[in-house]
Short mmCIF file of C-alpha atoms and ligand atoms in Angstrom, two decimals:
data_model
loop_
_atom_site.label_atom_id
_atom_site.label_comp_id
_atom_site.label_asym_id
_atom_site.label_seq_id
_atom_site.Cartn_x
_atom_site.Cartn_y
_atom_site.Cartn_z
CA UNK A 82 -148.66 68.42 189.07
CA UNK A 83 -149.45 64.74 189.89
CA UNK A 84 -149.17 62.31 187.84
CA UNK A 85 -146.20 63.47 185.12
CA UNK A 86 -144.62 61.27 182.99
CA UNK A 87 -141.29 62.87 182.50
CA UNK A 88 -139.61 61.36 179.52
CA UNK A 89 -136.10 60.82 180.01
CA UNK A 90 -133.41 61.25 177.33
CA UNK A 91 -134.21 57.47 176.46
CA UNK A 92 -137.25 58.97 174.77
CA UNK A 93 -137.64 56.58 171.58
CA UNK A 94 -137.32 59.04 169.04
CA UNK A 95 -134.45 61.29 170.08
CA UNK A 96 -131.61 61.40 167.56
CA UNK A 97 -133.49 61.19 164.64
CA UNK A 98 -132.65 64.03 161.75
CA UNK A 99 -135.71 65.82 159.65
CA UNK A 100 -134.59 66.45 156.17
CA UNK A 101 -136.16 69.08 154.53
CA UNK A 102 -137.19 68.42 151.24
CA UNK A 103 -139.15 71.63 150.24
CA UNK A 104 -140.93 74.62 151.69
CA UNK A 105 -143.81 75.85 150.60
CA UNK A 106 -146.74 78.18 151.80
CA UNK A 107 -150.14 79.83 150.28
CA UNK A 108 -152.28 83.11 151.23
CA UNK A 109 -155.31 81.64 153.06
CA UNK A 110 -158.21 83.88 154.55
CA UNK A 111 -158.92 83.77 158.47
CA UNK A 112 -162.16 83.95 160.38
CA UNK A 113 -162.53 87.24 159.29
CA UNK A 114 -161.43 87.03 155.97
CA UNK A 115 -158.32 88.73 156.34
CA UNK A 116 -155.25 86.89 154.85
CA UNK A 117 -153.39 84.54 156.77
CA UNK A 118 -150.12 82.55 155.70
CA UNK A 119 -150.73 78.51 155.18
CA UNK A 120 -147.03 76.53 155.00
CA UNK A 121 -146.45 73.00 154.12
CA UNK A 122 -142.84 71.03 154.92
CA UNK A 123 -142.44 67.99 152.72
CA UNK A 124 -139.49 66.14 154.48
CA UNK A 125 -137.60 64.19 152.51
CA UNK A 126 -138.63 60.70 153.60
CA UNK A 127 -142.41 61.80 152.31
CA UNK A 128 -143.60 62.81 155.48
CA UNK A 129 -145.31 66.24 155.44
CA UNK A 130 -147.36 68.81 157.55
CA UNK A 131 -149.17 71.68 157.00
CA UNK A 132 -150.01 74.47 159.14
CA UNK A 133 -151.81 77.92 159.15
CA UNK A 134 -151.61 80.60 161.79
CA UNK A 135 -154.39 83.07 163.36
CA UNK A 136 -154.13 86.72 163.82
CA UNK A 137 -155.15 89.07 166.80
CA UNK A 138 -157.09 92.45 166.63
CA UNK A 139 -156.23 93.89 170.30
CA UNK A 140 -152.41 92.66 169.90
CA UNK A 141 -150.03 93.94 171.82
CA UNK A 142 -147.46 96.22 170.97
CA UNK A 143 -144.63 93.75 171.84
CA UNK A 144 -145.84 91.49 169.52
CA UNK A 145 -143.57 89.61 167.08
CA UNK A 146 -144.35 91.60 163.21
CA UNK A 147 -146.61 90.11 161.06
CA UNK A 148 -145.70 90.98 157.67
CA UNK A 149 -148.30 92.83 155.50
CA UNK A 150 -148.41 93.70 152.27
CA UNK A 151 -149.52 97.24 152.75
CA UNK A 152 -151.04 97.68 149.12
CA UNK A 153 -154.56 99.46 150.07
CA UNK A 154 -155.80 98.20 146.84
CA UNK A 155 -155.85 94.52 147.43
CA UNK A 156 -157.31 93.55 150.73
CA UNK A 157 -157.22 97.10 152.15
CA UNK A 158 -153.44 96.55 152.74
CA UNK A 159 -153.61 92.99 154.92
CA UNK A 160 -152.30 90.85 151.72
CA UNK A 161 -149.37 88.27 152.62
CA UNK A 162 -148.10 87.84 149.36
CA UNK A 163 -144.49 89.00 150.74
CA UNK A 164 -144.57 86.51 153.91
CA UNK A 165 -145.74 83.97 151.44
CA UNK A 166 -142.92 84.68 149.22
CA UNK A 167 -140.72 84.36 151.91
CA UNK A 168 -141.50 80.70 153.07
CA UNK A 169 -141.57 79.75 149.07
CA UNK A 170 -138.34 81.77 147.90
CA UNK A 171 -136.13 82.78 150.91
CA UNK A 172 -136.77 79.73 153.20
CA UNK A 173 -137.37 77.01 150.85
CA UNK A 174 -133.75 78.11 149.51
CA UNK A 175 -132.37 78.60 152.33
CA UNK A 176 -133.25 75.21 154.25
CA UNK A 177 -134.36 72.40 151.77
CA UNK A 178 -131.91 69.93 151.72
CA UNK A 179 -130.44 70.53 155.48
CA UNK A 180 -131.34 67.96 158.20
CA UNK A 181 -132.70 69.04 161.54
CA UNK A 182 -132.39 67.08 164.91
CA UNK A 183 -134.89 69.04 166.71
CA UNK A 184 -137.38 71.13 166.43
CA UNK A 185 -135.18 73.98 168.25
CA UNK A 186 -132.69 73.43 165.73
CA UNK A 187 -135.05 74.33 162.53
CA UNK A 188 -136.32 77.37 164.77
CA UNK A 189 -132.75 78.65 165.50
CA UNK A 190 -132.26 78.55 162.06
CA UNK A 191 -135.20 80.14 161.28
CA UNK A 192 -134.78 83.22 163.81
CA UNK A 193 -130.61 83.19 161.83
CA UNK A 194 -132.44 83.74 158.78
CA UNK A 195 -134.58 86.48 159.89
CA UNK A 196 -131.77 88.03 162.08
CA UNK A 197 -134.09 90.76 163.48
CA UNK A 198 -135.40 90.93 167.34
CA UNK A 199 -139.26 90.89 166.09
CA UNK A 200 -139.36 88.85 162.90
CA UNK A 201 -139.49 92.03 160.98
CA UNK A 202 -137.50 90.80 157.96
CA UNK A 203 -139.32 87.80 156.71
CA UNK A 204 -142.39 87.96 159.00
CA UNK A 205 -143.52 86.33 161.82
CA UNK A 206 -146.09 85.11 159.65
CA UNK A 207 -143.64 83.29 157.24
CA UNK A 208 -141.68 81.86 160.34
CA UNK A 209 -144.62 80.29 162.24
CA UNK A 210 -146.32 78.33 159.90
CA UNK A 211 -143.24 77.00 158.88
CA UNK A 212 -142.27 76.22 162.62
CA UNK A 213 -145.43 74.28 163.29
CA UNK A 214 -145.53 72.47 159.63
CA UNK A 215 -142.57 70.90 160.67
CA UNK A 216 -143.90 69.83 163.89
CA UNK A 217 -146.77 68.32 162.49
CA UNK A 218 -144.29 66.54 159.35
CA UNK A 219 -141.85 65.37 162.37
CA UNK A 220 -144.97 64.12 164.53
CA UNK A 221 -146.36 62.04 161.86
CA UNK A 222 -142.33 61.04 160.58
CA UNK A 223 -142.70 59.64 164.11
CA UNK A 224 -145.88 58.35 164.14
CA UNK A 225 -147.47 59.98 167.31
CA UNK A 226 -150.16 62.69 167.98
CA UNK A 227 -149.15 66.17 167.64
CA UNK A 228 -149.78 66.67 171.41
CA UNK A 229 -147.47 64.01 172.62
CA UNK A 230 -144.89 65.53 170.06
CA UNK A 231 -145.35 69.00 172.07
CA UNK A 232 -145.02 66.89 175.13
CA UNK A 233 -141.69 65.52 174.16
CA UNK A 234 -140.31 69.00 173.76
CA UNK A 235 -141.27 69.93 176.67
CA UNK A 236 -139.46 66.71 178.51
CA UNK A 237 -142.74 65.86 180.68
CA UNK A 238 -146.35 64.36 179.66
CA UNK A 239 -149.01 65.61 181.78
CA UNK A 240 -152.47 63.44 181.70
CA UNK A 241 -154.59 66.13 181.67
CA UNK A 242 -156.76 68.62 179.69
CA UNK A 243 -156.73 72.40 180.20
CA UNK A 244 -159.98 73.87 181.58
CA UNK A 245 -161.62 76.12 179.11
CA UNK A 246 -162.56 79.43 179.50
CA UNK A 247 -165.32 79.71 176.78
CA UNK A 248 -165.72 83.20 175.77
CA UNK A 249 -169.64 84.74 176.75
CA UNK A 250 -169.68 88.19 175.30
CA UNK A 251 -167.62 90.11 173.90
CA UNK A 252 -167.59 94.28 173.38
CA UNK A 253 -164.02 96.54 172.83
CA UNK A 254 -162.32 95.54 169.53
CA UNK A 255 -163.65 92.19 169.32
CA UNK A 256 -167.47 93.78 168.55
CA UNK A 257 -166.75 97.43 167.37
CA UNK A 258 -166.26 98.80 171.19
CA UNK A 259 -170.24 99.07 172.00
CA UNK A 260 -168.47 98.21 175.34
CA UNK A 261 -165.45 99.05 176.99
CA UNK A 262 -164.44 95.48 178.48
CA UNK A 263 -162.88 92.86 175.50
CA UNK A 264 -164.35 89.46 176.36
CA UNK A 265 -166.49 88.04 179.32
CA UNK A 266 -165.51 84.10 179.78
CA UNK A 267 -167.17 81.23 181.07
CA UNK A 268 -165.40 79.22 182.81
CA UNK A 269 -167.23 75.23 183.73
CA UNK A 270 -164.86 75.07 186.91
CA UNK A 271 -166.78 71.89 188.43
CA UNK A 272 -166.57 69.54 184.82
CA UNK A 273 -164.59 66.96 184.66
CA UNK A 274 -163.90 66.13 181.07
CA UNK A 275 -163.95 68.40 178.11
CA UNK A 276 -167.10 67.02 177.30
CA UNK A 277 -169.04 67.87 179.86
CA UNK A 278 -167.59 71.20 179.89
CA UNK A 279 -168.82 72.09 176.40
CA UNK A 280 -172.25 70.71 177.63
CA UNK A 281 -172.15 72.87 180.49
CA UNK A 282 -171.47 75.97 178.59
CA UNK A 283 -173.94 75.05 175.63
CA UNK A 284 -176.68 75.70 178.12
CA UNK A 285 -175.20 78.85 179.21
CA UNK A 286 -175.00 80.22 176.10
CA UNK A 287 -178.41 79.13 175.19
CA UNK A 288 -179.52 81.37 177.74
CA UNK A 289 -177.17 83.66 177.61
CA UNK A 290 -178.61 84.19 173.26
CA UNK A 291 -182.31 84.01 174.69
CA UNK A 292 -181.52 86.84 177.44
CA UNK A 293 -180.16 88.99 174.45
CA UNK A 294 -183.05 88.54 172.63
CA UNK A 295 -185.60 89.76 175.89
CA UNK A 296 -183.61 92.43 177.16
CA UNK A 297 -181.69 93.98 173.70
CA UNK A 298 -184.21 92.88 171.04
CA UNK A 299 -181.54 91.08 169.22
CA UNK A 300 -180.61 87.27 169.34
CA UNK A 301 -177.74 86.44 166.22
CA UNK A 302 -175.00 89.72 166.28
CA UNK A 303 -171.97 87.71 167.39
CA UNK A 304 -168.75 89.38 167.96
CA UNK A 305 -165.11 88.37 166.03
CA UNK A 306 -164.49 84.65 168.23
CA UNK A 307 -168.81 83.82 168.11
CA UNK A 308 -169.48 85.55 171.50
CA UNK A 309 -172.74 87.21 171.97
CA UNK A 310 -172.37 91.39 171.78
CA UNK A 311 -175.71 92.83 172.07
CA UNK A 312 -175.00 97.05 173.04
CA UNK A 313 -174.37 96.53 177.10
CA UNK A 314 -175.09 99.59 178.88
CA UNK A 315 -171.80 99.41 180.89
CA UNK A 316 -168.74 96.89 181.73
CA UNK A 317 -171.13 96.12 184.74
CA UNK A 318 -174.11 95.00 182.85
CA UNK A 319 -171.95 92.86 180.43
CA UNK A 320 -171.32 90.94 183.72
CA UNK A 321 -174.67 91.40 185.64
CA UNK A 322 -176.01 89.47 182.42
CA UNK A 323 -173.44 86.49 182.71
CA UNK A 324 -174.23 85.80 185.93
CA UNK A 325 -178.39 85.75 184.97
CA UNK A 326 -177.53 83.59 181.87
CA UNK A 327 -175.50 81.13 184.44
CA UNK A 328 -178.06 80.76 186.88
CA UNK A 329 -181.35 80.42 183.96
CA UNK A 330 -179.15 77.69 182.47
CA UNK A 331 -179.93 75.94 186.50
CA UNK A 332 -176.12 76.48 187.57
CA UNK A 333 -174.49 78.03 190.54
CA UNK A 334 -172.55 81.27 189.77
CA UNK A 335 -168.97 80.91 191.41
CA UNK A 336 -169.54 77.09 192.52
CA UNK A 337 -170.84 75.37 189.36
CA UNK A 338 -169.55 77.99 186.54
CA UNK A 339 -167.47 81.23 187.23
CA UNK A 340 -166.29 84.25 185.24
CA UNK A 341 -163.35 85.47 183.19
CA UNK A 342 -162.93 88.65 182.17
CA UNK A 343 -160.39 89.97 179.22
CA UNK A 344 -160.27 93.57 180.23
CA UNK A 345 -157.56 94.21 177.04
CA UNK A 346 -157.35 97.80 179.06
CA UNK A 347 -154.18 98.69 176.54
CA UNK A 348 -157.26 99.46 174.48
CA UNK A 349 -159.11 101.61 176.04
CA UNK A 350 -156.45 103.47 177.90
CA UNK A 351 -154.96 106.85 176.55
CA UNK A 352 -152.84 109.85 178.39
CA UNK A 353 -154.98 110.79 180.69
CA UNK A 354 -156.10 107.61 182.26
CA UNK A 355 -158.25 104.40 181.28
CA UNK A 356 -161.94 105.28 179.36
CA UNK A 357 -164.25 102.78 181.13
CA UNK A 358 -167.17 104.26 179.65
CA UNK A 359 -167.71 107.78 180.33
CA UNK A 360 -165.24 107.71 183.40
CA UNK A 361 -161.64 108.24 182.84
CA UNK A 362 -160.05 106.72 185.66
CA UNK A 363 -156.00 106.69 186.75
CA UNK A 364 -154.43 103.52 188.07
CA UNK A 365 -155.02 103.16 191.41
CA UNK A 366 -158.89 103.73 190.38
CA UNK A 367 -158.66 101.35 187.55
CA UNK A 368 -157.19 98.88 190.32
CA UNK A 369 -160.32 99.48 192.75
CA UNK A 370 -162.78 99.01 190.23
CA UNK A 371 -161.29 95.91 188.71
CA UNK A 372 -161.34 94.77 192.62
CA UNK A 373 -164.92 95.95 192.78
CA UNK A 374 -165.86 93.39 189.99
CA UNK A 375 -163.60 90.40 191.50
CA UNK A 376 -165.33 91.15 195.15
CA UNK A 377 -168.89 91.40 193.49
CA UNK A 378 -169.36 88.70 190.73
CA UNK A 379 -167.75 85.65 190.60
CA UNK A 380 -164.52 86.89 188.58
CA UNK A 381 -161.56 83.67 189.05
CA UNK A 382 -159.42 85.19 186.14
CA UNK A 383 -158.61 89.13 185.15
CA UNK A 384 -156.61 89.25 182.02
CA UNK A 385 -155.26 92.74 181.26
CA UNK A 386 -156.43 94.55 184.34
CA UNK A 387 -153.72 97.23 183.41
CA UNK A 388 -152.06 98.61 180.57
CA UNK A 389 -149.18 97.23 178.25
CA UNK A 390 -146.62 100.11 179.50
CA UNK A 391 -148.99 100.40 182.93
CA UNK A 392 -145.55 98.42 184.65
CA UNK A 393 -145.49 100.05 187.71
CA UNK A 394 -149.24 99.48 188.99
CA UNK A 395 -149.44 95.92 187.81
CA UNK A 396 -148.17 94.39 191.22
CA UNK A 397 -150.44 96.67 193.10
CA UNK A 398 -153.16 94.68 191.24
CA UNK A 399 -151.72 91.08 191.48
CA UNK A 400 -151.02 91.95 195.36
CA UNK A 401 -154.74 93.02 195.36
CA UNK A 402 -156.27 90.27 193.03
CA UNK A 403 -154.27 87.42 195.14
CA UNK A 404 -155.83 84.44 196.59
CA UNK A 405 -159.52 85.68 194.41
CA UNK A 406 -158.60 85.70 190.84
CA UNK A 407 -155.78 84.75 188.43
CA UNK A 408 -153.49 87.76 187.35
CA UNK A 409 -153.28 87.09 183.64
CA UNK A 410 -150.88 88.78 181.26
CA UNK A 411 -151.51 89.01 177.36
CA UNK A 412 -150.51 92.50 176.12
CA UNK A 413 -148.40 93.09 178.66
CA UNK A 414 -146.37 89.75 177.93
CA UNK A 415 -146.77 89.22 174.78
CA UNK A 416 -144.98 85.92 175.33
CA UNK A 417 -141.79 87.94 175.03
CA UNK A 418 -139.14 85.54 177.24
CA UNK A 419 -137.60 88.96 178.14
CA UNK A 420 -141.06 90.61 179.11
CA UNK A 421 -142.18 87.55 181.66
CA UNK A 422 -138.74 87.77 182.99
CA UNK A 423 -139.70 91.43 184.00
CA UNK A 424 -143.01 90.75 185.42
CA UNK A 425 -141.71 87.83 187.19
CA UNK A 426 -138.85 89.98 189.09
CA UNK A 427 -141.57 92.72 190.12
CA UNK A 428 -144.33 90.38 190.70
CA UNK A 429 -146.29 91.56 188.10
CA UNK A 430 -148.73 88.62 187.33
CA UNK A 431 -149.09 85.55 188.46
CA UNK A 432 -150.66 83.48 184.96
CA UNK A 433 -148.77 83.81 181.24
CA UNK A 434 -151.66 84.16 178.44
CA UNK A 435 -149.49 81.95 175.86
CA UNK A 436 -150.22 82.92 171.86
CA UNK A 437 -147.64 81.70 169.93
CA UNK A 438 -147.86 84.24 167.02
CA UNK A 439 -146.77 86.86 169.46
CA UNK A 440 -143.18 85.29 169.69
CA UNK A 441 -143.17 83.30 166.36
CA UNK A 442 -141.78 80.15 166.77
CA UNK A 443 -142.47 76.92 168.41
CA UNK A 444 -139.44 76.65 170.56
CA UNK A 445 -139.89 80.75 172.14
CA UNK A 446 -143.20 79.65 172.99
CA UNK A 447 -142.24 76.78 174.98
CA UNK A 448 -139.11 79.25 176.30
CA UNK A 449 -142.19 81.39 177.77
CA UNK A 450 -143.80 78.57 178.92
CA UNK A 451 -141.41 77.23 181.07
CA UNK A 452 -140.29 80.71 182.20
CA UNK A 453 -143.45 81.43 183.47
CA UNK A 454 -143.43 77.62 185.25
CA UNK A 455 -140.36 78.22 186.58
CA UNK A 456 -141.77 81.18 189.11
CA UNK A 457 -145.49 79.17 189.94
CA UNK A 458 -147.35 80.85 187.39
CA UNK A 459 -149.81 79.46 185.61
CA UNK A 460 -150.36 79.02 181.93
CA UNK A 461 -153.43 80.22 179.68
CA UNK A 462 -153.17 78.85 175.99
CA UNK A 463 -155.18 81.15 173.78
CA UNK A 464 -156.30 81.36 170.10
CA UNK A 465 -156.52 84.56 168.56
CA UNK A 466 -159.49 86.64 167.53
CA UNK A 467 -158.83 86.15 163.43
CA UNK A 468 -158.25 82.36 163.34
CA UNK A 469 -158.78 79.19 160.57
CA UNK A 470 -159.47 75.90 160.84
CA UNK A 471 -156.37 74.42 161.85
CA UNK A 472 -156.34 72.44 165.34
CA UNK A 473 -152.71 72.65 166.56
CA UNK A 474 -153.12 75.09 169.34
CA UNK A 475 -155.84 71.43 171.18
CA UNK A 476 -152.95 69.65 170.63
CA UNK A 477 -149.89 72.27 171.92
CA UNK A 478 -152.44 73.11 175.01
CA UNK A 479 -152.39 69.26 176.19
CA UNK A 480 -148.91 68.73 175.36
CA UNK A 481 -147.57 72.01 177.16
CA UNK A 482 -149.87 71.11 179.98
CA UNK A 483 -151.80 74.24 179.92
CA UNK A 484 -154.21 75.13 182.99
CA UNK A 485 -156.20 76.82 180.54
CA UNK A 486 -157.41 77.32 177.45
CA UNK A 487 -159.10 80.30 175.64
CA UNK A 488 -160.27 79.42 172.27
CA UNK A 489 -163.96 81.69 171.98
CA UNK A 490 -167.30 80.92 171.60
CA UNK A 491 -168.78 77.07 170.63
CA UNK A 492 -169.95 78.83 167.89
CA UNK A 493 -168.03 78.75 164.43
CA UNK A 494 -165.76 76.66 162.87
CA UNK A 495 -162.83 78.10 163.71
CA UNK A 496 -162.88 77.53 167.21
CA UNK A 497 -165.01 74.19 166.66
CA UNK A 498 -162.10 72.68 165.32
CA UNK A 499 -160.51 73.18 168.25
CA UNK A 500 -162.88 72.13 171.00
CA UNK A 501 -163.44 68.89 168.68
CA UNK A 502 -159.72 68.52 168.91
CA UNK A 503 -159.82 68.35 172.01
CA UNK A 504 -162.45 66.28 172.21
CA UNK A 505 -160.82 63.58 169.91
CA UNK A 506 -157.68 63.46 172.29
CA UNK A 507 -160.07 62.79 175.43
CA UNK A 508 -161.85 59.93 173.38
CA UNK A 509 -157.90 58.56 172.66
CA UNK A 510 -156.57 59.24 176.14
CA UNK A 511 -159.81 59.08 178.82
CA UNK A 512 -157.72 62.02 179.92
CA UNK A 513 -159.57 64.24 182.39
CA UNK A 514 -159.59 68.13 183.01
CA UNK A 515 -157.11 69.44 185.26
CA UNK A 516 -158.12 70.65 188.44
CA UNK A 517 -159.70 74.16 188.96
CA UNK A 518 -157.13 75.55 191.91
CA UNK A 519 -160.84 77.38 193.59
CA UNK A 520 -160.02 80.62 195.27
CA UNK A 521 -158.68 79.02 198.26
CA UNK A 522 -156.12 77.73 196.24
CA UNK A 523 -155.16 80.77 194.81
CA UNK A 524 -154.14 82.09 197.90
CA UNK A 525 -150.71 79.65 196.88
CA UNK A 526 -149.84 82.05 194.00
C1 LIG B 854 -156.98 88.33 173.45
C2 LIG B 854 -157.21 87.67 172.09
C3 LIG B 854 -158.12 86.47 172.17
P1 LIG B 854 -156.78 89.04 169.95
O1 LIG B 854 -156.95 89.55 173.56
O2 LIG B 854 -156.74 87.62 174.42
O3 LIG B 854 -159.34 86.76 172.77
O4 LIG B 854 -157.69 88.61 171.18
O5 LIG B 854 -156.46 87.81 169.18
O6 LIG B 854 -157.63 90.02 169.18
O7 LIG B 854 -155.55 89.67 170.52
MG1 LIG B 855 -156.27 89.36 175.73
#
């Protein structure tokens, strides 16, 4: 990428020590009411940050354990009470009073503490919110943004934005599976700024909520992340009808605005094949129709083409997809270090979907990251379906130099706070969005 800053080891605010003066962490409830953890670290020199983390619906099996209560009488099971405990007992104990260098030193000892392979112990959702309070505590301790904290762990600033993919409609878990196919993303590929982006994709979803209300009868049933999910005939319709909404809204479909498309076919796939619709289909015919839709609408980016455990087929569809449309993994990585290292060796993908509550702490996010840089890939930075109001992810996205970012609808607060996030650190930078490779490009990957 042009333009990089990398900061050298004479980075101004290396060899400093975070003290830990005390732990602490509340049940909060997410964007869909369900329980979430929220954990504060106080350091001792009165700097502190607080942080609360989201929580998927179509998550992968791979995925780091969030920690439920399991009592069906209080929030049907989902309480946190024991994760919260957790960051307020068995952390607080546990790391109050030591100093930490870095941020991969407080996550080391975090992951010690736990000493399983998934968080299963204290919870991946006692673990992360503690990770990230402490990069927000040692960001302000150091008196720079959040993003440009991210940056520094990463050892190189890049001046850019990631390009958002601004989620459409939505069907499969994210709006009770009326249709097959997860989420169907904008994506404003000739904006330059994040502004202009969201303006873009206002209009489109204006249109897009008007067409609903012509052709379904309905205008306001919004899915889980604010998406419109009026009941689509078929996969094929949910994209026939972005493509009308894109054009009504006076834009070019495939030059002006194209399409992204979470498939999340873990979901939908069982023994005998994947269940698009009334058609069960096997691999290789899940493959041709996925390269039906890239080949007939203007499709840049399909994200979960294939099934978590579908291993062998997914290079068949990168190979296929290459030079159209981005090869994205999100089930199938799970931003397991050990999982991209597999799809990298068999060329499974070509773009890591980064969540950070799949691996649960800061530092094996950035691990994943830069794995997945290392081999060309690029990187999607994505909020989850059950999220709050917390804005970290804007500022991780900018300082891990995503390409994109996936955050839902510009509906709702919850992912308001993170386009306005994003927003604020364009009005402090004048950064611009990073380039949109274009299918040419893509032929690189
Ligand atoms: C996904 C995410 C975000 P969830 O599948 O990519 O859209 O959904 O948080 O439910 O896993
Ligand atoms: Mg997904």
């Amino acid at each position: 990428m042009n333009n990089e800053d990398h900061m050298s080891s004479a980075a101004p605010h290396t060899g400093q020590m975070f003290r830990i003066q005390r732990l602490s962490a509340l049940e909060i409830l997410d964007s869909r009411g369900r329980p979430t953890v929220q954990a504060t670290c106080l350091l001792a020199d009165g700097c502190d940050g607080t942080a609360s983390i989201p929580s998927g619906a179509s998550t992968g099996a791979a995925e780091a354990l969030e920690l439920r209560d399991g009592d069906p009488r209080r929030f049907r099971g989902l309480g946190c009470r024991q994760a919260v405990a957790h960051v307020n007992d068995t952390l607080d104990r546990a790391l109050s009073g030591q100093a930490f260098p870095t941020q991969a030193a407080l996550d080391q000892a975090l992951r010690q503490l736990d000493g399983t392979a998934n968080k299963a112990r204290l919870g991946a959702n006692a673990i992360l919110p503690v990770s990230l309070a402490f990069a927000r505590a040692a960001s302000r301790r150091q008196g720079r943004p959040l993003h440009d904290y991210f940056a520094e762990l990463r050892g190189t600033r890049s001046p850019t934005l990631p390009r958002p993919a601004i989620n459409l409609f939505s069907g499969g878990k994210h709006a009770g599976s009326q249709s097959p196919l997860q989420d169907v993303l904008v994506v404003p590929v000739t904006a330059r700024t994040m502004a202009e982006a969201l303006a873009m994709i206002f209009e489109v979803y204006q249109c897009a909520a008007e067409l609903c209300a012509k052709q379904y009868g309905m205008r306001l049933l919004r899915a889980d992340e604010g998406g419109l999910a009026p009941p689509f005939a078929s996969a094929g319709a949910m994209l026939d009808d972005a493509v009308a909404a894109i054009r009504a809204a006076g834009f070019k479909a495939g030059e002006d605005v194209s399409l992204a498309v979470d498939v999340a076919a873990t979901h939908f796939h069982q023994r005998d094949g994947y269940h698009l619709g009334p058609r069960v289909l096997d691999s290789h015919q899940m493959i041709d129709q996925l390269e039906r839709w890239v080949e007939r609408y203007p499709v840049v980016s399909v994200e979960d083409g294939l099934a978590e455990e579908d291993w062998e087929y997914w290079p068949r569809l990168r190979a296929r997809l290459a030079g159209r449309a981005l090869t994205v993994g999100d089930d199938l990585l799970c931003t397991n270090p050990a999982r991209i290292s597999r799809a990298i060796q068999i060329g499974a993908a070509d773009t890591l979907l980064l969540k950070v509550n799949q691996i649960g702490t800061v530092t094996e996010a950035l691990e994943a990251c830069q794995l997945a840089r290392s081999a060309g890939w690029r990187v999607t930075i994505s909020a989850r379906s059950g999220e709050t109001e917390d804005d970290w992810l804007a500022d991780l996205a900018v300082g891990w130099a995503g390409d994109q970012i996936k955050i839902g609808s510009i509906t709702q607060s919850e992912r308001l706070s993170k386009y306005n996030r994003l927003l604020e650190i364009q009005a402090a930078t004048g950064w611009p969005l990073v380039p949109w490779p274009g299918r040419a490009k893509l032929d690189e990957l």
